[in-house]
Amino acid sequence: MVDDSSGLGSVVAHLYRGEVDRAVNWRGRLDSTTNWAVTIIGAILAYAFSSDEVAHSIILVAMVIGTVFLWIEARRFQHYDIWRSRVRSMQENLFAEALDPSQGVEQRDWRRQLSEDYRRPATKMPLHSALAHRLRRVYLPLLLGLLLVWLFRLHGADGPLVPAASVSGTPGWIVVAAVGVAYAALLALALVPDADAPTETDGDLDRGDLDHD
């Protein structure tokens, strides 16, 4: 491709630079989502412990906000994976081959797959995989921390823990059960087998394969 007189190598070089720029931009969006989640949850926790008059339900609001940011970040991670997979395909199958032809390409059909990806672009990573990845990397420790803070706040309240969890007339046992079910679902999602996203250092997966889902 590099020696082709049609100039395809030069075109691909510019294409690669553009794809890297897109991947970097979407990576920045992921980081900004995480920063906003941590900042807002931190502000809520600071308010929650600013006075004994503040209801414990404000921490439940922080849990909901954390879950919303998790969903937003998972959707952004799906889009980031589009550009990342293209960049890795060109790195492994074009640039690595140009630097050391003796090793061969990672994937013989990579040009056809990349062409099809440009003809019919679509997200390749399922939403549950993106959610599991972001849970394990960022949000599961954050949400578990909120759970511990909430239980600590209830423990410091007057009376038994479960009745103290009541919110606006809703019995405490219903609130505790709802929180328990929500966290059980998050843990199950985070531990789903084969739901992890591929990384550049994963030796067991062909990262040049655009159809890794």
Coordinates of N, CA and C in Angstrom, one line a residue:
M1 N 0.8 -1.2 0.0 CA 0.0 0.0 0.0 C 0.9 1.3 0.0
V2 N 2.0 1.2 0.8 CA 2.8 2.4 0.9 C 3.5 2.7 -0.5
D3 N 3.9 1.7 -1.2 CA 4.6 1.8 -2.5 C 3.6 2.0 -3.7
D4 N 2.3 1.9 -3.4 CA 1.3 2.0 -4.5 C 1.3 3.4 -5.1
S5 N 1.4 3.5 -6.5 CA 1.5 4.8 -7.1 C 0.2 5.5 -7.1
S6 N -0.9 4.8 -6.7 CA -2.2 5.5 -6.6 C -2.2 6.5 -5.4
G7 N -1.3 6.4 -4.5 CA -1.3 7.4 -3.4 C -2.2 6.9 -2.3
L8 N -2.6 5.7 -2.2 CA -3.5 5.2 -1.2 C -2.8 5.3 0.2
G9 N -1.5 5.0 0.2 CA -0.8 5.1 1.5 C -0.8 6.4 2.1
S10 N -0.7 7.5 1.2 CA -0.8 8.9 1.7 C -2.2 9.2 2.3
V11 N -3.2 8.7 1.5 CA -4.6 8.9 2.0 C -4.8 8.2 3.3
V12 N -4.3 7.0 3.5 CA -4.5 6.3 4.7 C -3.8 7.0 5.9
A13 N -2.7 7.6 5.6 CA -1.9 8.3 6.7 C -2.8 9.4 7.2
H14 N -3.4 10.2 6.3 CA -4.3 11.3 6.7 C -5.5 10.7 7.4
L15 N -6.0 9.6 6.9 CA -7.2 9.0 7.5 C -6.9 8.5 9.0
Y16 N -5.7 8.0 9.1 CA -5.3 7.5 10.5 C -5.2 8.7 11.4
R17 N -4.6 9.8 11.0 CA -4.5 10.9 11.8 C -5.9 11.4 12.3
G18 N -6.8 11.4 11.3 CA -8.2 11.8 11.7 C -8.9 10.9 12.6
E19 N -8.7 9.6 12.5 CA -9.3 8.6 13.4 C -8.7 8.7 14.8
V20 N -7.4 9.0 14.9 CA -6.7 9.2 16.2 C -7.3 10.4 16.9
D21 N -7.5 11.5 16.1 CA -8.1 12.7 16.7 C -9.5 12.4 17.2
R22 N -10.3 11.7 16.5 CA -11.7 11.3 16.9 C -11.6 10.5 18.2
A23 N -10.7 9.5 18.2 CA -10.6 8.7 19.4 C -10.2 9.5 20.6
V24 N -9.2 10.4 20.5 CA -8.8 11.3 21.6 C -9.9 12.1 22.1
N25 N -10.7 12.7 21.1 CA -11.9 13.5 21.5 C -12.9 12.7 22.3
W26 N -13.2 11.5 21.9 CA -14.2 10.7 22.6 C -13.6 10.3 23.9
R27 N -12.3 10.0 24.0 CA -11.7 9.7 25.3 C -11.8 10.8 26.2
G28 N -11.7 12.1 25.7 CA -11.8 13.2 26.6 C -13.3 13.4 27.1
R29 N -14.2 13.0 26.3 CA -15.6 13.0 26.7 C -15.9 12.0 27.8
L30 N -15.2 10.8 27.7 CA -15.3 9.9 28.8 C -14.8 10.4 30.1
D31 N -13.6 11.1 30.1 CA -13.0 11.6 31.3 C -13.8 12.7 31.8
S32 N -14.4 13.6 31.0 CA -15.3 14.7 31.5 C -16.5 14.1 32.2
T33 N -17.1 13.1 31.7 CA -18.3 12.5 32.3 C -17.9 12.0 33.7
T34 N -16.8 11.3 33.8 CA -16.3 10.8 35.1 C -16.1 11.9 36.1
N35 N -15.4 13.0 35.6 CA -15.1 14.2 36.4 C -16.4 14.8 36.9
W36 N -17.4 15.0 36.1 CA -18.7 15.5 36.5 C -19.4 14.7 37.5
A37 N -19.3 13.4 37.3 CA -20.0 12.4 38.3 C -19.3 12.6 39.6
V38 N -18.0 12.5 39.7 CA -17.3 12.6 41.0 C -17.5 14.0 41.6
T39 N -17.5 15.1 40.8 CA -17.7 16.4 41.4 C -19.1 16.6 42.0
I40 N -20.2 16.1 41.2 CA -21.5 16.3 41.7 C -21.8 15.4 42.9
I41 N -21.3 14.2 42.9 CA -21.6 13.3 44.0 C -20.8 13.8 45.3
G42 N -19.6 14.3 45.0 CA -18.8 14.9 46.2 C -19.5 16.1 46.8
A43 N -20.1 16.9 45.9 CA -20.9 18.1 46.4 C -22.1 17.7 47.2
I44 N -22.8 16.6 46.7 CA -24.0 16.1 47.5 C -23.6 15.5 48.8
L45 N -22.5 14.8 48.9 CA -22.0 14.2 50.1 C -21.6 15.3 51.1
A46 N -21.0 16.4 50.6 CA -20.6 17.5 51.5 C -21.8 18.1 52.1
Y47 N -22.9 18.3 51.3 CA -24.1 18.9 51.8 C -24.8 17.9 52.7
A48 N -24.8 16.6 52.4 CA -25.4 15.6 53.3 C -24.9 15.6 54.7
F49 N -23.6 15.9 54.9 CA -23.0 15.9 56.2 C -22.8 17.3 56.7
S50 N -23.4 18.3 56.1 CA -23.2 19.7 56.6 C -24.0 20.0 57.8
S51 N -25.1 19.2 58.0 CA -26.0 19.4 59.1 C -26.8 18.1 59.4
D52 N -27.1 17.9 60.7 CA -27.9 16.8 61.1 C -29.3 16.9 60.6
E53 N -29.8 18.1 60.1 CA -31.1 18.2 59.6 C -31.3 17.8 58.2
V54 N -30.2 17.5 57.5 CA -30.3 17.1 56.1 C -30.7 15.6 56.1
A55 N -31.8 15.3 55.3 CA -32.3 13.9 55.3 C -31.3 13.0 54.6
H56 N -31.3 11.7 55.0 CA -30.5 10.7 54.4 C -30.8 10.5 52.9
S57 N -32.0 10.8 52.5 CA -32.5 10.6 51.1 C -31.6 11.3 50.1
I58 N -30.9 12.4 50.5 CA -30.0 13.1 49.6 C -28.9 12.1 49.1
I59 N -28.5 11.1 49.9 CA -27.5 10.2 49.4 C -28.1 9.2 48.4
L60 N -29.4 8.9 48.6 CA -30.1 8.1 47.6 C -30.2 8.8 46.2
V61 N -30.3 10.2 46.3 CA -30.3 11.0 45.1 C -28.9 10.9 44.4
A62 N -27.9 10.9 45.2 CA -26.5 10.7 44.7 C -26.3 9.4 44.0
M63 N -26.9 8.3 44.5 CA -26.9 7.0 43.9 C -27.5 7.0 42.5
V64 N -28.7 7.7 42.5 CA -29.4 7.8 41.2 C -28.6 8.6 40.2
I65 N -28.0 9.7 40.6 CA -27.2 10.5 39.7 C -26.0 9.7 39.2
G66 N -25.4 8.9 40.1 CA -24.2 8.1 39.7 C -24.6 7.1 38.7
T67 N -25.8 6.5 38.8 CA -26.3 5.5 37.8 C -26.6 6.2 36.5
V68 N -27.1 7.4 36.5 CA -27.4 8.1 35.3 C -26.1 8.4 34.6
F69 N -25.1 8.9 35.3 CA -23.8 9.1 34.7 C -23.1 7.8 34.2
L70 N -23.3 6.7 34.8 CA -22.8 5.4 34.3 C -23.4 5.1 33.0
W71 N -24.7 5.3 32.8 CA -25.4 5.1 31.5 C -24.9 6.0 30.4
I72 N -24.7 7.3 30.8 CA -24.2 8.2 29.8 C -22.8 7.8 29.4
E73 N -21.9 7.5 30.3 CA -20.6 7.1 30.0 C -20.5 5.8 29.2
A74 N -21.3 4.9 29.5 CA -21.3 3.6 28.7 C -21.7 3.9 27.3
R75 N -22.7 4.8 27.0 CA -23.0 5.1 25.7 C -21.9 5.8 25.0
R76 N -21.2 6.7 25.7 CA -20.0 7.4 25.1 C -18.9 6.4 24.8
F77 N -18.8 5.4 25.7 CA -17.7 4.4 25.5 C -18.0 3.5 24.2
Q78 N -19.3 3.3 24.0 CA -19.6 2.6 22.7 C -19.2 3.4 21.5
H79 N -19.3 4.7 21.5 CA -18.9 5.5 20.4 C -17.4 5.6 20.3
Y80 N -16.7 5.7 21.5 CA -15.3 5.7 21.5 C -14.7 4.4 21.0
D81 N -15.4 3.3 21.2 CA -14.9 2.0 20.7 C -14.9 1.9 19.2
I82 N -15.8 2.7 18.5 CA -15.8 2.7 17.1 C -14.4 3.2 16.5
W83 N -14.0 4.4 17.0 CA -12.8 5.0 16.6 C -11.6 4.2 17.1
R84 N -11.6 3.7 18.3 CA -10.5 2.9 18.8 C -10.2 1.7 18.0
S85 N -11.3 1.0 17.6 CA -11.1 -0.3 16.9 C -10.5 0.0 15.5
R86 N -10.9 1.1 14.9 CA -10.3 1.5 13.6 C -8.8 1.8 13.7
V87 N -8.5 2.6 14.7 CA -7.1 3.0 14.9 C -6.3 1.7 15.2
R88 N -6.8 0.8 16.0 CA -6.0 -0.4 16.3 C -5.8 -1.3 15.1
S89 N -6.9 -1.3 14.3 CA -6.8 -2.1 13.0 C -5.7 -1.6 12.1
M90 N -5.6 -0.3 12.0 CA -4.5 0.3 11.1 C -3.2 0.1 11.8
Q91 N -3.1 0.3 13.1 CA -1.8 0.2 13.7 C -1.3 -1.3 13.6
E92 N -2.1 -2.2 13.9 CA -1.6 -3.6 13.9 C -1.4 -4.2 12.5
N93 N -2.2 -3.8 11.5 CA -2.2 -4.4 10.2 C -1.4 -3.6 9.2
L94 N -1.3 -2.3 9.3 CA -0.6 -1.5 8.4 C 0.8 -1.0 8.9
F95 N 0.7 -0.3 10.0 CA 2.0 0.3 10.4 C 2.9 -0.7 11.0
A96 N 2.4 -1.7 11.8 CA 3.3 -2.7 12.3 C 3.9 -3.5 11.2
E97 N 3.2 -3.8 10.1 CA 3.7 -4.5 9.0 C 4.7 -3.7 8.2
A98 N 4.5 -2.4 8.1 CA 5.5 -1.5 7.4 C 6.8 -1.4 8.2
L99 N 6.7 -1.5 9.5 CA 7.9 -1.4 10.3 C 8.7 -2.7 10.4
D100 N 8.0 -3.8 10.3 CA 8.6 -5.1 10.4 C 7.8 -6.1 9.6
P101 N 8.0 -6.2 8.3 CA 7.3 -7.1 7.4 C 7.5 -8.6 7.7
S102 N 8.5 -8.9 8.4 CA 8.8 -10.3 8.7 C 7.7 -11.0 9.6
Q103 N 7.0 -10.2 10.4 CA 6.0 -10.7 11.3 C 4.6 -10.9 10.6
G104 N 4.4 -10.4 9.5 CA 3.1 -10.5 8.8 C 2.0 -9.7 9.5
V105 N 0.8 -9.7 8.9 CA -0.3 -8.9 9.4 C -1.0 -9.7 10.5
E106 N -1.7 -9.0 11.4 CA -2.5 -9.6 12.4 C -3.7 -10.2 11.8
Q107 N -4.2 -9.6 10.7 CA -5.5 -10.0 10.2 C -5.5 -9.8 8.7
R108 N -5.5 -10.9 7.9 CA -5.4 -10.8 6.4 C -6.5 -10.0 5.8
D109 N -7.7 -10.1 6.3 CA -8.9 -9.5 5.7 C -9.2 -8.1 6.3
W110 N -8.2 -7.4 6.9 CA -8.4 -6.2 7.6 C -8.9 -5.1 6.7
R111 N -8.4 -5.0 5.4 CA -8.8 -3.9 4.5 C -10.3 -4.0 4.2
R112 N -10.7 -5.3 3.9 CA -12.2 -5.4 3.6 C -13.0 -5.1 4.8
Q113 N -12.6 -5.5 6.0 CA -13.4 -5.2 7.2 C -13.5 -3.7 7.5
L114 N -12.3 -3.0 7.3 CA -12.3 -1.6 7.5 C -13.2 -0.9 6.4
S115 N -13.1 -1.4 5.2 CA -14.0 -0.8 4.2 C -15.5 -0.9 4.5
E116 N -15.8 -2.1 5.0 CA -17.2 -2.4 5.3 C -17.6 -1.5 6.5
D117 N -16.7 -1.3 7.4 CA -17.0 -0.4 8.6 C -17.2 1.0 8.2
Y118 N -16.5 1.5 7.1 CA -16.8 2.8 6.6 C -18.1 2.9 5.8
R119 N -18.4 1.8 5.1 CA -19.6 1.8 4.3 C -20.9 1.8 5.2
R120 N -20.8 1.0 6.3 CA -21.9 0.9 7.2 C -21.5 1.0 8.6
P121 N -21.1 2.2 9.0 CA -20.7 2.4 10.4 C -21.7 2.1 11.4
A122 N -21.4 1.4 12.5 CA -22.3 1.1 13.6 C -21.5 0.8 14.8
T123 N -22.2 0.9 16.0 CA -21.5 0.5 17.2 C -21.3 -1.0 17.3
K124 N -20.1 -1.4 17.7 CA -19.8 -2.8 17.7 C -19.9 -3.4 19.1
M125 N -19.8 -2.6 20.1 CA -19.8 -3.1 21.5 C -21.2 -3.0 22.1
P126 N -21.8 -4.1 22.5 CA -23.1 -4.1 23.1 C -23.1 -3.2 24.4
L127 N -24.3 -2.6 24.6 CA -24.4 -1.7 25.8 C -24.1 -2.4 27.1
H128 N -24.5 -3.7 27.3 CA -24.2 -4.3 28.5 C -22.7 -4.5 28.7
S129 N -21.9 -4.7 27.7 CA -20.5 -4.8 27.8 C -19.9 -3.4 28.2
A130 N -20.4 -2.4 27.6 CA -19.9 -1.0 27.9 C -20.2 -0.7 29.3
L131 N -21.5 -1.0 29.8 CA -21.8 -0.8 31.2 C -21.0 -1.6 32.1
A132 N -20.7 -2.8 31.8 CA -19.9 -3.6 32.7 C -18.4 -3.1 32.8
H133 N -17.9 -2.6 31.7 CA -16.6 -2.1 31.6 C -16.4 -0.8 32.5
R134 N -17.4 0.1 32.3 CA -17.3 1.3 33.1 C -17.6 1.1 34.6
L135 N -18.5 0.1 34.8 CA -18.7 -0.2 36.2 C -17.4 -0.7 36.9
R136 N -16.7 -1.6 36.3 CA -15.5 -2.2 36.9 C -14.4 -1.2 37.0
R137 N -14.3 -0.3 36.0 CA -13.2 0.7 36.0 C -13.5 1.9 36.9
V138 N -14.7 2.4 37.0 CA -15.0 3.6 37.7 C -16.1 3.5 38.7
Y139 N -17.3 3.2 38.2 CA -18.5 3.4 38.9 C -18.9 2.5 40.1
L140 N -18.4 1.2 40.0 CA -18.8 0.3 41.0 C -18.1 0.7 42.4
P141 N -16.8 1.0 42.4 CA -16.3 1.5 43.7 C -17.0 2.8 44.1
L142 N -17.3 3.7 43.2 CA -18.0 4.9 43.6 C -19.4 4.7 44.2
L143 N -20.1 3.8 43.6 CA -21.5 3.5 44.1 C -21.4 2.7 45.4
L144 N -20.5 1.8 45.5 CA -20.3 1.0 46.7 C -19.9 2.0 47.9
G145 N -19.1 3.0 47.6 CA -18.8 4.0 48.6 C -20.0 4.7 49.0
L146 N -20.9 5.1 48.1 CA -22.1 5.8 48.5 C -23.0 4.9 49.3
L147 N -23.0 3.6 49.0 CA -23.8 2.7 49.9 C -23.3 2.6 51.3
L148 N -22.0 2.5 51.5 CA -21.4 2.5 52.8 C -21.7 3.8 53.5
V149 N -21.6 4.9 52.8 CA -21.9 6.2 53.5 C -23.4 6.3 53.9
W150 N -24.3 5.8 53.1 CA -25.7 5.8 53.4 C -26.0 4.9 54.6
L151 N -25.4 3.7 54.7 CA -25.6 2.9 55.8 C -25.0 3.5 57.1
F152 N -23.9 4.2 56.9 CA -23.3 4.9 58.1 C -24.2 6.0 58.6
R153 N -24.8 6.7 57.7 CA -25.7 7.7 58.0 C -26.9 7.2 58.8
L154 N -27.5 6.1 58.3 CA -28.6 5.4 58.9 C -28.2 4.9 60.3
H155 N -27.0 4.4 60.4 CA -26.6 3.8 61.7 C -26.5 4.9 62.7
G156 N -26.2 6.1 62.3 CA -26.1 7.2 63.3 C -27.4 7.8 63.6
A157 N -28.5 7.4 62.9 CA -29.8 8.0 63.2 C -30.4 7.4 64.5
D158 N -31.4 8.0 65.0 CA -32.1 7.5 66.2 C -33.0 6.3 65.8
G159 N -32.9 5.3 66.6 CA -33.7 4.1 66.3 C -33.1 3.1 65.4
P160 N -33.7 2.0 65.1 CA -33.2 0.9 64.3 C -32.9 1.4 62.9
L161 N -32.0 0.7 62.2 CA -31.5 1.1 60.9 C -32.6 1.0 59.8
V162 N -33.4 -0.1 59.8 CA -34.4 -0.2 58.7 C -35.5 0.8 58.8
P163 N -36.1 1.0 60.0 CA -37.1 2.1 60.1 C -36.6 3.5 59.7
A164 N -35.3 3.7 60.1 CA -34.7 5.0 59.8 C -34.5 5.3 58.3
A165 N -34.6 4.2 57.5 CA -34.5 4.4 56.0 C -35.7 4.8 55.3
S166 N -36.8 5.1 56.0 CA -38.0 5.5 55.4 C -37.9 6.9 54.7
V167 N -38.6 7.0 53.6 CA -38.5 8.2 52.8 C -39.9 8.7 52.4
S168 N -40.3 9.9 52.9 CA -41.6 10.5 52.6 C -42.8 9.5 52.7
G169 N -42.8 8.8 53.8 CA -43.9 7.9 54.1 C -43.7 6.5 53.6
T170 N -42.7 6.3 52.8 CA -42.4 5.0 52.3 C -41.7 4.2 53.4
P171 N -42.2 3.0 53.7 CA -41.6 2.2 54.8 C -40.1 2.0 54.5
G172 N -39.3 1.9 55.6 CA -37.9 1.7 55.5 C -37.5 0.4 54.8
W173 N -38.3 -0.6 55.1 CA -38.0 -1.9 54.5 C -38.1 -1.9 53.0
I174 N -39.0 -1.1 52.5 CA -39.2 -1.0 51.0 C -38.0 -0.3 50.4
V175 N -37.5 0.8 51.1 CA -36.4 1.5 50.6 C -35.1 0.6 50.6
V176 N -34.9 -0.1 51.7 CA -33.7 -0.9 51.8 C -33.8 -2.0 50.8
A177 N -35.0 -2.6 50.6 CA -35.1 -3.7 49.6 C -34.8 -3.2 48.2
A178 N -35.3 -2.0 47.9 CA -35.1 -1.4 46.5 C -33.6 -1.1 46.3
V179 N -33.0 -0.6 47.3 CA -31.5 -0.3 47.2 C -30.8 -1.6 47.0
G180 N -31.2 -2.7 47.8 CA -30.5 -3.9 47.7 C -30.6 -4.6 46.3
V181 N -31.9 -4.5 45.8 CA -32.1 -5.1 44.4 C -31.3 -4.3 43.4
A182 N -31.2 -3.0 43.5 CA -30.5 -2.2 42.5 C -29.0 -2.5 42.6
Y183 N -28.4 -2.7 43.7 CA -27.0 -3.0 43.9 C -26.7 -4.4 43.4
A184 N -27.6 -5.3 43.7 CA -27.5 -6.7 43.2 C -27.4 -6.8 41.7
A185 N -28.3 -5.9 41.1 CA -28.3 -5.9 39.6 C -27.0 -5.3 39.1
L186 N -26.5 -4.3 39.7 CA -25.2 -3.7 39.3 C -24.1 -4.7 39.4
L187 N -24.0 -5.4 40.6 CA -23.0 -6.4 40.8 C -23.0 -7.5 39.7
A188 N -24.3 -7.9 39.4 CA -24.4 -9.0 38.5 C -24.0 -8.5 37.1
L189 N -24.3 -7.3 36.7 CA -23.9 -6.7 35.4 C -22.4 -6.6 35.4
A190 N -21.7 -6.2 36.5 CA -20.3 -6.0 36.5 C -19.5 -7.3 36.3
L191 N -20.2 -8.4 36.8 CA -19.5 -9.7 36.8 C -20.0 -10.6 35.7
V192 N -20.7 -10.1 34.7 CA -21.1 -10.9 33.6 C -19.9 -11.4 32.8
P193 N -19.8 -12.7 32.6 CA -18.7 -13.3 31.9 C -18.6 -12.7 30.5
D194 N -17.3 -12.5 30.0 CA -17.0 -12.1 28.7 C -17.6 -10.7 28.3
A195 N -17.9 -9.9 29.4 CA -18.5 -8.6 29.1 C -17.4 -7.5 29.1
D196 N -16.2 -7.9 29.4 CA -15.1 -6.9 29.4 C -14.8 -6.4 28.0
A197 N -14.4 -5.1 28.0 CA -14.0 -4.5 26.7 C -12.6 -4.8 26.3
P198 N -12.3 -5.1 25.0 CA -10.9 -5.4 24.7 C -10.0 -4.2 24.9
T199 N -8.8 -4.4 25.2 CA -7.8 -3.4 25.4 C -6.6 -3.6 24.5
E200 N -5.8 -2.6 24.4 CA -4.6 -2.6 23.5 C -3.6 -3.7 24.0
T201 N -3.6 -4.1 25.3 CA -2.6 -5.0 25.8 C -3.2 -6.4 26.1
D202 N -4.4 -6.6 25.6 CA -5.0 -8.0 25.8 C -4.4 -8.9 24.7
G203 N -3.7 -9.9 25.2 CA -3.0 -10.8 24.3 C -3.8 -11.9 23.8
D204 N -5.0 -12.1 24.4 CA -5.9 -13.2 24.0 C -6.9 -12.9 23.0
L205 N -6.9 -11.6 22.5 CA -7.9 -11.2 21.5 C -7.3 -10.5 20.4
D206 N -7.8 -10.8 19.2 CA -7.3 -10.1 18.0 C -7.9 -8.7 17.9
R207 N -7.2 -7.7 18.4 CA -7.7 -6.4 18.5 C -7.8 -5.7 17.2
G208 N -7.2 -6.3 16.1 CA -7.4 -5.7 14.8 C -8.8 -6.1 14.2
D209 N -9.5 -7.1 14.8 CA -10.7 -7.6 14.3 C -11.8 -6.6 14.7
L210 N -12.4 -5.9 13.6 CA -13.5 -4.9 13.9 C -14.8 -5.6 14.3
D211 N -14.9 -6.9 14.2 CA -16.1 -7.6 14.6 C -15.9 -8.4 15.8
H212 N -15.3 -7.8 16.8 CA -14.9 -8.5 18.1 C -16.1 -8.8 19.0
D213 N -17.3 -8.2 18.7 CA -18.5 -8.4 19.5 C -19.0 -9.8 19.3

